[in-house]
Short mmCIF file of C-alpha atoms and ligand atoms in Angstrom, two decimals:
data_model
loop_
_atom_site.label_atom_id
_atom_site.label_comp_id
_atom_site.label_asym_id
_atom_site.label_seq_id
_atom_site.Cartn_x
_atom_site.Cartn_y
_atom_site.Cartn_z
CA UNK A 1 85.34 -22.45 13.73
CA UNK A 2 85.81 -22.17 17.42
CA UNK A 3 89.22 -23.82 17.24
CA UNK A 4 92.02 -24.03 14.82
CA UNK A 5 91.10 -27.53 13.12
CA UNK A 6 93.79 -30.67 12.92
CA UNK A 7 93.47 -31.24 9.45
CA UNK A 8 95.02 -29.17 6.37
CA UNK A 9 94.98 -30.01 2.16
CA UNK A 10 97.98 -28.96 0.23
CA UNK A 11 97.43 -28.90 -3.86
CA UNK A 12 94.06 -27.46 -4.80
CA UNK A 13 94.25 -28.84 -8.08
CA UNK A 14 91.45 -30.95 -9.29
CA UNK A 15 91.63 -33.74 -7.18
CA UNK A 16 92.60 -31.76 -4.45
CA UNK A 17 90.31 -28.70 -4.45
CA UNK A 18 87.19 -31.80 -4.59
CA UNK A 19 88.53 -33.95 -1.74
CA UNK A 20 88.71 -30.37 0.37
CA UNK A 21 85.20 -29.97 -0.18
CA UNK A 22 84.06 -33.33 0.41
CA UNK A 23 86.59 -33.57 3.82
CA UNK A 24 84.61 -29.89 4.99
CA UNK A 25 81.17 -31.58 3.84
CA UNK A 26 81.44 -34.62 6.13
CA UNK A 27 82.05 -31.71 8.89
CA UNK A 28 85.71 -31.56 8.86
CA UNK A 29 87.56 -28.04 9.54
CA UNK A 30 90.54 -28.10 7.44
CA UNK A 31 93.27 -25.64 6.35
CA UNK A 32 94.30 -25.61 2.58
CA UNK A 33 96.85 -24.13 0.69
CA UNK A 34 98.20 -24.19 -2.62
CA UNK A 35 101.74 -23.85 -4.35
CA UNK A 36 100.13 -20.84 -6.26
CA UNK A 37 98.26 -18.74 -3.79
CA UNK A 38 95.99 -16.98 -5.84
CA UNK A 39 94.22 -20.50 -6.42
CA UNK A 40 93.42 -20.69 -2.86
CA UNK A 41 91.35 -17.50 -2.69
CA UNK A 42 89.53 -18.32 -5.89
CA UNK A 43 88.73 -22.10 -4.51
CA UNK A 44 87.49 -20.25 -1.25
CA UNK A 45 85.51 -18.09 -2.83
CA UNK A 46 83.89 -20.66 -4.25
CA UNK A 47 83.50 -23.01 -2.03
CA UNK A 48 79.83 -21.57 -1.19
CA UNK A 49 78.51 -22.82 2.67
CA UNK A 50 81.47 -25.07 3.11
CA UNK A 51 83.75 -21.67 3.50
CA UNK A 52 83.03 -21.47 7.47
CA UNK A 53 85.13 -24.81 7.33
CA UNK A 54 88.31 -23.99 5.59
CA UNK A 55 90.94 -22.14 6.70
CA UNK A 56 92.65 -20.16 3.82
CA UNK A 57 96.81 -19.76 3.77
CA UNK A 58 98.50 -18.62 1.60
CA UNK A 59 102.47 -20.01 2.49
CA UNK A 60 103.60 -23.13 4.08
CA UNK A 61 104.35 -21.56 7.51
CA UNK A 62 100.69 -19.82 7.68
CA UNK A 63 99.59 -23.24 6.48
CA UNK A 64 101.06 -25.01 9.61
CA UNK A 65 100.19 -22.45 11.79
CA UNK A 66 96.62 -22.31 11.28
CA UNK A 67 96.41 -26.42 12.20
CA UNK A 68 96.49 -27.47 15.72
CA UNK A 69 98.72 -30.39 16.34
CA UNK A 70 98.45 -33.03 16.06
CA UNK A 71 98.09 -32.29 12.36
CA UNK A 72 96.83 -34.18 9.50
CA UNK A 73 98.14 -32.89 6.61
CA UNK A 74 96.72 -34.56 3.27
CA UNK A 75 98.74 -33.74 -0.12
CA UNK A 76 97.48 -33.48 -3.68
CA UNK A 77 99.88 -33.11 -5.70
CA UNK A 78 101.51 -34.45 -8.86
CA UNK A 79 103.21 -37.76 -8.19
CA UNK A 80 106.99 -37.50 -7.63
CA UNK A 81 109.23 -34.72 -7.26
CA UNK A 82 106.75 -32.48 -6.37
CA UNK A 83 105.80 -34.74 -3.48
CA UNK A 84 109.30 -34.86 -1.78
CA UNK A 85 109.98 -31.06 -2.33
CA UNK A 86 106.90 -30.12 -0.74
CA UNK A 87 107.83 -32.73 2.41
CA UNK A 88 110.86 -31.03 2.56
CA UNK A 89 109.43 -27.67 2.65
CA UNK A 90 106.86 -28.56 4.96
CA UNK A 91 109.39 -30.45 7.56
CA UNK A 92 110.58 -27.15 9.34
CA UNK A 93 107.29 -26.19 10.35
CA UNK A 94 106.15 -29.82 11.53
CA UNK A 95 106.11 -31.09 15.15
CA UNK A 96 107.18 -34.89 15.83
CA UNK A 97 103.33 -36.51 15.73
CA UNK A 98 102.47 -34.71 12.62
CA UNK A 99 101.23 -36.75 10.11
CA UNK A 100 101.74 -36.15 6.33
CA UNK A 101 99.26 -38.07 4.09
CA UNK A 102 99.98 -38.11 0.18
CA UNK A 103 97.17 -39.07 -1.63
CA UNK A 104 98.44 -38.69 -5.46
CA UNK A 105 99.08 -41.45 -7.28
CA UNK A 106 102.88 -42.00 -6.30
CA UNK A 107 104.78 -45.51 -7.23
CA UNK A 108 104.61 -47.72 -4.40
CA UNK A 109 108.57 -48.20 -4.49
CA UNK A 110 108.47 -44.14 -3.55
CA UNK A 111 105.88 -44.57 -0.81
CA UNK A 112 107.88 -47.52 0.65
CA UNK A 113 111.11 -45.09 0.43
CA UNK A 114 109.39 -41.97 2.30
CA UNK A 115 107.54 -44.46 4.75
CA UNK A 116 110.77 -45.88 6.07
CA UNK A 117 112.73 -42.67 5.87
CA UNK A 118 109.90 -41.29 8.23
CA UNK A 119 109.97 -44.16 10.36
CA UNK A 120 113.53 -43.71 10.55
CA UNK A 121 113.33 -40.09 11.32
CA UNK A 122 110.52 -40.59 14.25
CA UNK A 123 107.93 -39.02 11.69
CA UNK A 124 104.37 -40.05 10.84
CA UNK A 125 103.53 -41.03 7.04
CA UNK A 126 100.61 -42.73 4.94
CA UNK A 127 100.50 -43.25 1.41
CA UNK A 128 96.58 -43.24 0.03
CA UNK A 129 95.45 -44.29 -3.10
CA UNK A 130 92.43 -42.36 -4.28
CA UNK A 131 90.02 -43.34 -7.31
CA UNK A 132 87.17 -42.17 -8.88
CA UNK A 133 88.18 -38.82 -10.49
CA UNK A 134 87.04 -35.39 -9.71
CA UNK A 135 83.70 -36.88 -8.93
CA UNK A 136 84.45 -39.10 -6.78
CA UNK A 137 87.08 -36.89 -4.76
CA UNK A 138 84.00 -34.59 -4.28
CA UNK A 139 81.47 -37.25 -3.23
CA UNK A 140 83.12 -40.14 -2.16
CA UNK A 141 86.06 -42.07 -3.42
CA UNK A 142 87.40 -45.45 -2.85
CA UNK A 143 90.64 -44.99 -0.87
CA UNK A 144 93.56 -47.69 -0.57
CA UNK A 145 95.79 -46.82 2.27
CA UNK A 146 99.12 -48.00 3.42
CA UNK A 147 101.25 -47.57 6.07
CA UNK A 148 101.81 -47.41 9.67
CA UNK A 149 98.36 -48.52 11.56
CA UNK A 150 98.73 -45.70 14.02
CA UNK A 151 98.74 -43.29 11.59
CA UNK A 152 95.71 -44.95 9.83
CA UNK A 153 93.76 -45.20 13.08
CA UNK A 154 94.32 -41.62 13.53
CA UNK A 155 92.58 -40.58 10.63
CA UNK A 156 90.64 -43.57 9.51
CA UNK A 157 87.49 -42.01 10.95
CA UNK A 158 87.70 -38.81 8.43
CA UNK A 159 88.81 -41.08 5.73
CA UNK A 160 85.87 -43.08 6.04
CA UNK A 161 83.55 -40.39 6.12
CA UNK A 162 84.62 -39.08 3.12
CA UNK A 163 84.70 -42.12 1.17
CA UNK A 164 82.19 -43.71 -1.57
CA UNK A 165 79.77 -45.89 0.83
CA UNK A 166 78.52 -49.40 -0.18
CA UNK A 167 75.44 -50.20 1.18
CA UNK A 168 76.73 -49.03 4.69
CA UNK A 169 80.07 -49.75 4.48
CA UNK A 170 82.63 -47.34 3.73
CA UNK A 171 85.29 -48.18 0.50
CA UNK A 172 88.10 -47.07 2.85
CA UNK A 173 90.71 -49.44 4.03
CA UNK A 174 93.94 -50.13 5.11
CA UNK A 175 96.01 -52.65 2.92
CA UNK A 176 98.93 -52.82 4.81
CA UNK A 177 102.56 -51.33 5.59
CA UNK A 178 104.51 -49.06 3.41
CA UNK A 179 103.31 -48.71 -0.20
CA UNK A 180 100.81 -51.67 -0.13
CA UNK A 181 97.98 -48.98 -0.32
CA UNK A 182 99.63 -47.55 -3.64
CA UNK A 183 100.17 -50.86 -4.84
CA UNK A 184 96.70 -51.72 -4.74
CA UNK A 185 95.76 -48.12 -6.51
CA UNK A 186 98.27 -49.14 -8.96
CA UNK A 187 96.73 -52.57 -9.74
CA UNK A 188 93.52 -51.09 -9.88
CA UNK A 189 94.78 -48.88 -12.72
CA UNK A 190 96.08 -51.62 -14.54
CA UNK A 191 92.62 -53.30 -14.61
CA UNK A 192 91.05 -50.27 -15.63
CA UNK A 193 93.10 -50.00 -18.44
CA UNK A 194 92.32 -53.50 -19.39
CA UNK A 195 88.28 -53.18 -18.56
CA UNK A 196 88.65 -49.71 -20.88
CA UNK A 197 90.33 -51.55 -23.43
CA UNK A 198 87.91 -54.64 -23.77
CA UNK A 199 85.54 -52.60 -24.21
CA UNK A 200 87.14 -50.35 -27.03
CA UNK A 201 87.94 -53.57 -28.59
CA UNK A 202 84.24 -54.68 -28.54
CA UNK A 203 82.84 -51.31 -29.72
CA UNK A 204 85.62 -51.10 -32.45
CA UNK A 205 84.17 -54.60 -33.33
CA UNK A 206 80.28 -53.27 -33.07
CA UNK A 207 81.44 -50.10 -35.51
CA UNK A 208 83.95 -51.42 -37.87
CA UNK A 209 82.43 -55.59 -38.37
CA UNK A 210 79.03 -54.65 -37.47
CA UNK A 211 78.79 -51.44 -39.24
CA UNK A 212 76.40 -49.57 -35.92
CA UNK A 213 75.96 -46.17 -35.45
CA UNK A 214 77.22 -44.91 -31.99
CA UNK A 215 73.52 -44.53 -30.78
CA UNK A 216 73.02 -48.10 -31.74
CA UNK A 217 75.89 -48.76 -29.82
CA UNK A 218 74.94 -46.66 -26.89
CA UNK A 219 71.55 -48.77 -26.69
CA UNK A 220 73.84 -52.18 -26.18
CA UNK A 221 75.89 -50.81 -23.65
CA UNK A 222 72.98 -49.62 -21.65
CA UNK A 223 71.33 -52.79 -22.15
CA UNK A 224 74.46 -54.87 -20.80
CA UNK A 225 74.55 -52.27 -18.26
CA UNK A 226 71.48 -53.66 -16.64
CA UNK A 227 72.52 -57.12 -16.46
CA UNK A 228 76.49 -58.88 -15.66
CA UNK A 229 77.80 -56.40 -16.84
CA UNK A 230 76.64 -53.43 -14.95
CA UNK A 231 79.67 -51.14 -14.03
CA UNK A 232 80.95 -47.67 -13.89
CA UNK A 233 82.55 -47.90 -17.39
CA UNK A 234 79.78 -49.69 -19.20
CA UNK A 235 77.56 -46.68 -18.16
CA UNK A 236 79.80 -44.17 -19.43
CA UNK A 237 80.46 -46.09 -22.68
CA UNK A 238 76.71 -45.67 -23.18
CA UNK A 239 76.94 -42.20 -22.36
CA UNK A 240 79.78 -41.14 -24.54
CA UNK A 241 78.17 -43.62 -27.41
CA UNK A 242 74.96 -41.13 -27.40
CA UNK A 243 76.85 -37.85 -26.95
CA UNK A 244 76.67 -35.25 -30.02
CA UNK A 245 79.23 -32.84 -30.55
CA UNK A 246 77.62 -29.47 -29.87
CA UNK A 247 79.45 -27.91 -32.68
CA UNK A 248 79.24 -30.22 -35.51
CA UNK A 249 76.33 -32.13 -34.55
CA UNK A 250 78.02 -35.28 -35.15
CA UNK A 251 78.32 -38.28 -32.80
CA UNK A 252 80.94 -37.24 -30.48
CA UNK A 253 82.89 -40.33 -30.70
CA UNK A 254 83.23 -40.07 -34.26
CA UNK A 255 85.35 -36.80 -33.68
CA UNK A 256 87.66 -38.03 -31.24
CA UNK A 257 91.32 -38.42 -31.93
CA UNK A 258 92.00 -42.59 -31.81
CA UNK A 259 95.28 -41.98 -29.66
CA UNK A 260 95.24 -42.78 -26.34
CA UNK A 261 96.94 -40.88 -23.24
CA UNK A 262 98.07 -42.25 -20.01
CA UNK A 263 100.17 -40.97 -17.11
CA UNK A 264 101.80 -44.34 -16.24
CA UNK A 265 100.19 -46.29 -13.63
CA UNK A 266 99.27 -49.41 -16.05
CA UNK A 267 103.02 -49.14 -17.01
CA UNK A 268 103.98 -49.48 -13.64
CA UNK A 269 101.21 -52.45 -13.29
CA UNK A 270 102.73 -54.19 -16.25
CA UNK A 271 106.52 -54.17 -15.25
CA UNK A 272 105.78 -54.92 -11.66
CA UNK A 273 103.86 -57.90 -12.60
CA UNK A 274 106.82 -59.08 -14.76
CA UNK A 275 109.00 -58.73 -11.52
CA UNK A 276 106.50 -60.45 -9.57
CA UNK A 277 106.55 -63.21 -12.32
CA UNK A 278 102.48 -63.21 -12.04
CA UNK A 279 101.31 -62.40 -15.61
CA UNK A 280 98.86 -59.76 -16.34
CA UNK A 281 98.46 -59.93 -20.08
CA UNK A 282 95.18 -58.55 -20.82
CA UNK A 283 96.68 -55.00 -18.71
CA UNK A 284 100.12 -55.61 -21.07
CA UNK A 285 97.75 -55.57 -24.12
CA UNK A 286 96.12 -52.69 -22.98
CA UNK A 287 98.95 -50.51 -22.00
CA UNK A 288 100.46 -52.14 -25.37
CA UNK A 289 97.18 -50.74 -27.52
CA UNK A 290 97.39 -47.17 -25.65
CA UNK A 291 101.28 -46.92 -27.12
CA UNK A 292 100.40 -47.94 -30.37
CA UNK A 293 97.60 -45.81 -31.13
CA UNK A 294 99.51 -42.84 -30.40
CA UNK A 295 101.36 -43.99 -33.48
CA UNK A 296 98.86 -42.50 -35.86
CA UNK A 297 101.29 -41.60 -38.78
CA UNK A 298 102.50 -45.52 -38.80
CA UNK A 299 99.02 -46.92 -38.46
CA UNK A 300 97.75 -44.37 -41.85
CA UNK A 301 101.14 -45.73 -43.78
CA UNK A 302 100.15 -48.99 -43.04
CA UNK A 303 96.52 -48.93 -43.72
CA UNK A 304 97.57 -47.25 -47.25
CA UNK A 305 100.40 -50.25 -47.78
CA UNK A 306 98.49 -53.18 -46.55
CA UNK A 307 94.72 -51.83 -47.24
CA UNK A 308 92.44 -51.41 -44.20
CA UNK A 309 92.26 -54.14 -41.86
CA UNK A 310 88.67 -54.28 -40.23
CA UNK A 311 86.21 -56.08 -42.29
CA UNK A 312 82.44 -56.62 -41.69
CA UNK A 313 81.20 -59.38 -39.55
CA UNK A 314 78.25 -61.25 -40.51
CA UNK A 315 76.26 -61.21 -37.44
CA UNK A 316 75.50 -64.58 -37.80
CA UNK A 317 78.68 -65.14 -37.25
CA UNK A 318 78.98 -62.71 -34.25
CA UNK A 319 75.65 -62.01 -32.49
CA UNK A 320 75.67 -59.12 -29.80
CA UNK A 321 75.58 -61.84 -26.64
CA UNK A 322 78.91 -63.34 -27.97
CA UNK A 323 80.06 -59.87 -27.52
CA UNK A 324 78.36 -59.45 -24.16
CA UNK A 325 79.74 -62.94 -23.24
CA UNK A 326 83.57 -62.24 -24.19
CA UNK A 327 83.38 -58.81 -22.17
CA UNK A 328 82.05 -60.76 -19.35
CA UNK A 329 84.90 -63.76 -19.82
CA UNK A 330 87.27 -61.15 -20.30
CA UNK A 331 86.69 -58.84 -17.46
CA UNK A 332 86.90 -62.03 -15.41
CA UNK A 333 90.22 -63.25 -16.84
CA UNK A 334 91.35 -59.81 -16.13
CA UNK A 335 90.32 -59.77 -12.28
CA UNK A 336 91.75 -63.33 -11.81
CA UNK A 337 95.44 -61.57 -13.15
CA UNK A 338 95.11 -58.59 -10.69
CA UNK A 339 94.13 -60.50 -7.76
CA UNK A 340 96.82 -63.11 -8.60
CA UNK A 341 99.47 -60.49 -8.69
CA UNK A 342 98.12 -58.73 -5.61
CA UNK A 343 98.35 -62.37 -3.74
CA UNK A 344 101.75 -62.83 -5.14
CA UNK A 345 102.68 -59.19 -3.96
CA UNK A 346 101.38 -59.99 -0.78
CA UNK A 347 103.60 -62.72 -0.24
CA UNK A 348 106.69 -61.18 -1.62
CA UNK A 349 106.64 -57.96 0.06
CA UNK A 350 105.37 -59.54 3.62
CA UNK A 351 101.89 -57.32 3.43
CA UNK A 352 99.23 -59.44 4.05
CA UNK A 353 97.27 -57.67 1.61
CA UNK A 354 93.38 -58.51 2.34
CA UNK A 355 92.27 -59.13 -1.03
CA UNK A 356 88.39 -59.55 0.06
CA UNK A 357 88.51 -56.27 1.50
CA UNK A 358 90.29 -55.04 -1.45
CA UNK A 359 87.41 -55.96 -3.84
CA UNK A 360 85.24 -54.67 -1.18
CA UNK A 361 87.17 -51.00 -1.56
CA UNK A 362 86.43 -51.22 -5.21
CA UNK A 363 82.75 -51.78 -4.86
CA UNK A 364 81.74 -48.47 -5.10
CA UNK A 365 83.58 -44.81 -5.86
CA UNK A 366 86.15 -45.74 -7.64
CA UNK A 367 86.44 -46.41 -12.10
CA UNK A 368 86.45 -50.04 -11.86
CA UNK A 369 83.06 -50.26 -9.62
CA UNK A 370 80.91 -52.99 -10.68
CA UNK A 371 78.30 -55.23 -9.51
CA UNK A 372 80.80 -57.98 -10.47
CA UNK A 373 83.28 -56.80 -7.46
CA UNK A 374 80.71 -57.98 -4.69
CA UNK A 375 80.44 -61.66 -5.93
CA UNK A 376 84.38 -61.66 -6.22
CA UNK A 377 84.45 -60.16 -2.39
CA UNK A 378 82.61 -63.08 -1.44
CA UNK A 379 84.89 -65.34 -3.60
CA UNK A 380 88.05 -64.01 -2.29
CA UNK A 381 86.24 -64.38 1.35
CA UNK A 382 86.28 -68.02 0.42
CA UNK A 383 89.88 -68.65 -0.53
CA UNK A 384 91.84 -65.45 -1.30
CA UNK A 385 94.80 -67.27 -2.84
CA UNK A 386 92.47 -69.34 -5.29
CA UNK A 387 92.70 -68.11 -8.92
CA UNK A 388 89.35 -66.43 -8.99
CA UNK A 389 88.49 -68.01 -12.44
CA UNK A 390 88.33 -71.45 -10.20
CA UNK A 391 86.21 -69.89 -7.12
CA UNK A 392 82.56 -71.88 -8.10
CA UNK A 393 80.63 -68.85 -9.15
CA UNK A 394 82.88 -67.16 -11.52
CA UNK A 395 83.83 -70.70 -13.00
CA UNK A 396 80.43 -70.97 -13.94
CA UNK A 397 80.32 -67.49 -15.31
CA UNK A 398 83.22 -68.60 -17.30
CA UNK A 399 81.79 -72.10 -18.56
CA UNK A 400 78.76 -69.89 -19.96
CA UNK A 401 80.91 -67.18 -21.42
CA UNK A 402 84.17 -68.65 -22.76
CA UNK A 403 82.69 -69.73 -26.01
CA UNK A 404 81.66 -65.94 -26.51
CA UNK A 405 85.18 -64.57 -25.93
CA UNK A 406 86.75 -67.65 -28.45
CA UNK A 407 84.04 -66.71 -31.08
CA UNK A 408 84.66 -62.90 -30.69
CA UNK A 409 88.10 -63.15 -30.98
CA UNK A 410 88.52 -65.82 -33.54
CA UNK A 411 86.09 -63.52 -35.67
CA UNK A 412 88.07 -60.62 -34.96
CA UNK A 413 91.35 -62.27 -36.35
CA UNK A 414 89.13 -63.57 -39.25
CA UNK A 415 87.97 -60.00 -40.28
CA UNK A 416 91.25 -58.13 -39.24
CA UNK A 417 89.79 -56.50 -35.95
CA UNK A 418 92.78 -55.92 -33.47
CA UNK A 419 91.20 -56.98 -30.15
CA UNK A 420 94.89 -57.83 -28.24
CA UNK A 421 93.32 -57.60 -24.12
CA UNK A 422 90.50 -59.93 -25.60
CA UNK A 423 92.83 -62.09 -27.51
CA UNK A 424 95.21 -62.07 -23.94
CA UNK A 425 92.16 -62.83 -21.48
CA UNK A 426 90.93 -66.06 -24.11
CA UNK A 427 94.92 -67.31 -24.05
CA UNK A 428 95.41 -66.72 -20.19
CA UNK A 429 91.90 -68.55 -19.75
CA UNK A 430 92.98 -71.51 -21.95
CA UNK A 431 96.70 -71.64 -20.50
CA UNK A 432 94.97 -71.98 -16.80
CA UNK A 433 92.77 -74.84 -17.90
CA UNK A 434 95.96 -76.83 -20.07
CA UNK A 435 97.16 -79.23 -17.54
CA UNK A 436 99.68 -80.54 -20.68
CA UNK A 437 101.14 -77.61 -21.86
CA UNK A 438 104.31 -77.10 -24.04
CA UNK A 439 106.74 -75.85 -21.95
CA UNK A 440 108.49 -79.32 -22.35
CA UNK A 441 109.41 -78.33 -25.54
CA UNK A 442 111.40 -74.76 -23.97
CA UNK A 443 112.96 -77.23 -21.70
CA UNK A 444 114.51 -79.54 -24.49
CA UNK A 445 115.74 -76.37 -26.41
CA UNK A 446 116.88 -74.82 -23.10
CA UNK A 447 118.81 -78.22 -22.47
CA UNK A 448 120.03 -78.77 -25.94
CA UNK A 449 121.78 -75.30 -26.26
CA UNK A 450 122.68 -74.42 -22.49
CA UNK A 451 122.42 -77.79 -20.87
CA UNK A 452 120.20 -76.48 -18.28
CA UNK A 453 118.91 -79.96 -17.10
CA UNK A 454 115.05 -80.76 -17.13
CA UNK A 455 112.69 -82.86 -14.93
CA UNK A 456 110.95 -85.89 -16.13
CA UNK A 457 107.24 -86.72 -15.93
CA UNK A 458 108.25 -90.83 -15.12
CA UNK A 459 110.81 -90.16 -12.64
CA UNK A 460 111.77 -88.06 -9.46
CA UNK A 461 114.57 -85.47 -9.26
CA UNK A 462 115.94 -82.91 -11.29
CA UNK A 463 118.75 -82.21 -14.13
CA UNK A 464 118.17 -84.91 -16.25
CA UNK A 465 119.26 -84.26 -19.69
CA UNK A 466 118.60 -84.91 -23.23
CA UNK A 467 120.68 -87.45 -26.13
CA UNK A 468 121.45 -84.49 -27.74
CA UNK A 469 125.14 -83.76 -26.34
CA UNK A 470 126.66 -80.28 -25.15
CA UNK A 471 124.92 -78.12 -28.34
P1 LIG B 1 96.22 -31.06 -10.85
O1 LIG B 1 94.71 -30.87 -11.31
O2 LIG B 1 97.38 -30.80 -12.19
O3 LIG B 1 96.76 -30.24 -9.41
C1 LIG B 1 97.63 -30.33 -9.31
C2 LIG B 1 98.10 -29.63 -8.00
O4 LIG B 1 99.59 -30.02 -7.36
C3 LIG B 1 97.57 -28.11 -8.16
O5 LIG B 1 97.56 -27.72 -7.03
C4 LIG B 1 99.71 -27.46 -8.58
O6 LIG B 1 99.71 -26.31 -8.20
C5 LIG B 1 99.96 -28.53 -7.31
N1 LIG B 1 101.51 -28.68 -7.96
C6 LIG B 1 102.18 -29.15 -9.14
N2 LIG B 1 103.31 -29.06 -9.19
C7 LIG B 1 103.62 -28.39 -8.03
C8 LIG B 1 104.67 -28.70 -7.08
N3 LIG B 1 106.32 -29.24 -7.99
N4 LIG B 1 105.00 -28.36 -6.10
C9 LIG B 1 103.91 -28.13 -5.18
N5 LIG B 1 102.47 -28.31 -5.67
C10 LIG B 1 102.40 -28.65 -6.89
O7 LIG B 1 96.68 -32.48 -10.73
P2 LIG B 1 94.93 -33.66 -9.91
O8 LIG B 1 94.73 -33.90 -11.31
O9 LIG B 1 94.54 -32.75 -9.22
O10 LIG B 1 96.20 -34.69 -9.48
C11 LIG B 1 96.55 -34.94 -8.35
C12 LIG B 1 97.09 -36.09 -7.77
O11 LIG B 1 95.71 -37.02 -7.93
C13 LIG B 1 98.22 -36.71 -8.67
O12 LIG B 1 99.17 -37.64 -8.25
C14 LIG B 1 97.30 -37.35 -9.93
O13 LIG B 1 98.08 -38.64 -10.16
C15 LIG B 1 96.18 -38.29 -8.81
N6 LIG B 1 94.69 -38.52 -9.13
C16 LIG B 1 94.19 -37.89 -10.55
C17 LIG B 1 93.07 -38.13 -10.58
C18 LIG B 1 92.25 -37.53 -11.64
O14 LIG B 1 91.46 -38.03 -12.14
N7 LIG B 1 92.68 -36.39 -11.82
C19 LIG B 1 92.80 -39.40 -9.99
C20 LIG B 1 93.18 -40.25 -8.72
C21 LIG B 1 94.33 -39.74 -8.44
P3 LIG B 1 99.58 -24.81 -8.75
O15 LIG B 1 97.90 -24.51 -8.84
O16 LIG B 1 100.52 -24.24 -8.17
O17 LIG B 1 100.14 -25.76 -10.29
#
């Protein structure tokens, strides 16, 4: 290394270490540092040929002075206080045009706050969402940036170089000002929750309804991965269903506890969607399903009280093709909800979010990557603010597949299989294709007890009241 690098990365945990190696591999020298100093040496010692591009440092003063100004410092520490504290500790060592890039899973509100504070203080700050797990961070994640455009332009070459590549296009883009990058990452994670939940529901129907073995289920997922459902999540579902436990020889899926953890980004999406009045019911259902999954003792008590719920389902009633169609329709409805939420947020926050670019950035590198995303990018290019289900190509897919979804949800209900995300997706689809809904009843009730007034179908104007008095 002839001169000091302009790049630095702080936080050599799972993601930070992988990202640092990726940055070095793409030809960018960088300084690294970590709260626990010994981790730096272990990391450097294990970085092989890339070690020559990496300057190990053991405290923040040495970290900053190992870089040449203007510095670009990536933080990869847990979201929340750790980011604020690290920024606070770094600040005394920084020059005016040094840039801090928070690459963790920050709440977009925190990123807005940090961006505003940086702007007021004349500092540079970016919040970027990074998806793809450890493997993605090492070899090409999907990167959703947000913040000051000048700051983005300064590091965009590096971010595009380390990002996943989709047919020659890097999966990295600036989504807009402030916390917009972390907002897009949050919705990405919400969709990820729903995608995973719907796959789990279909897995459950195959396991408990159709009495299929994990190996048989794996083969079905593998086959689906060759068709319209081609995606990373279906691919890994096939792999996990196929795997056996080396200790017991049993299928891995049969020894893993049925309670799922979460770090909160799905819940943030659900809460934020409520605030935007832009329903993401499949995501809500997925978050709730994870919550219920952790109540194992209660579920065991329920089974003792009521008898086990999931009953066998006749293959004639639900063929594997119906399950495949159900997943496709459910997935389209879920993405329609996610993009509708992004469209609303774009207006509410004045971000001008580039919806087609969001679909493009998700085509490779991230956990929800799938072949459908390229079609989604095209549909959003045609009309970014139309419900995705109404775009001609997706409307056709919904017409072809919603019957499968309906059959699966109906049979699941009859046979006692909980399928909350698929059911939510179906209800959303049905609500969005019903011109005459039932909220007239709600309006009448509201007027009855609260004199809230209503509009009439047969007259212009507002504030009409019924003949029921004051209630
Ligand atoms: P991790 O493996 O637990 O590593 C955390 C890193 O942050 C370690 O270097 C740790 O240092 C440091 N750290 C923890 N608390 C700190 C504090 N209070 N002050 C300073 N440094 C602190 O976490 P990770 O999985 O790499 O995640 C890092 C960020 O990426 C998080 O925001 C996470 O949500 C996000 N993310 C993770 C994934 C994933 O798949 N894991 C995917 C996308 C985004 P020590 O060595 O001293 O403990």
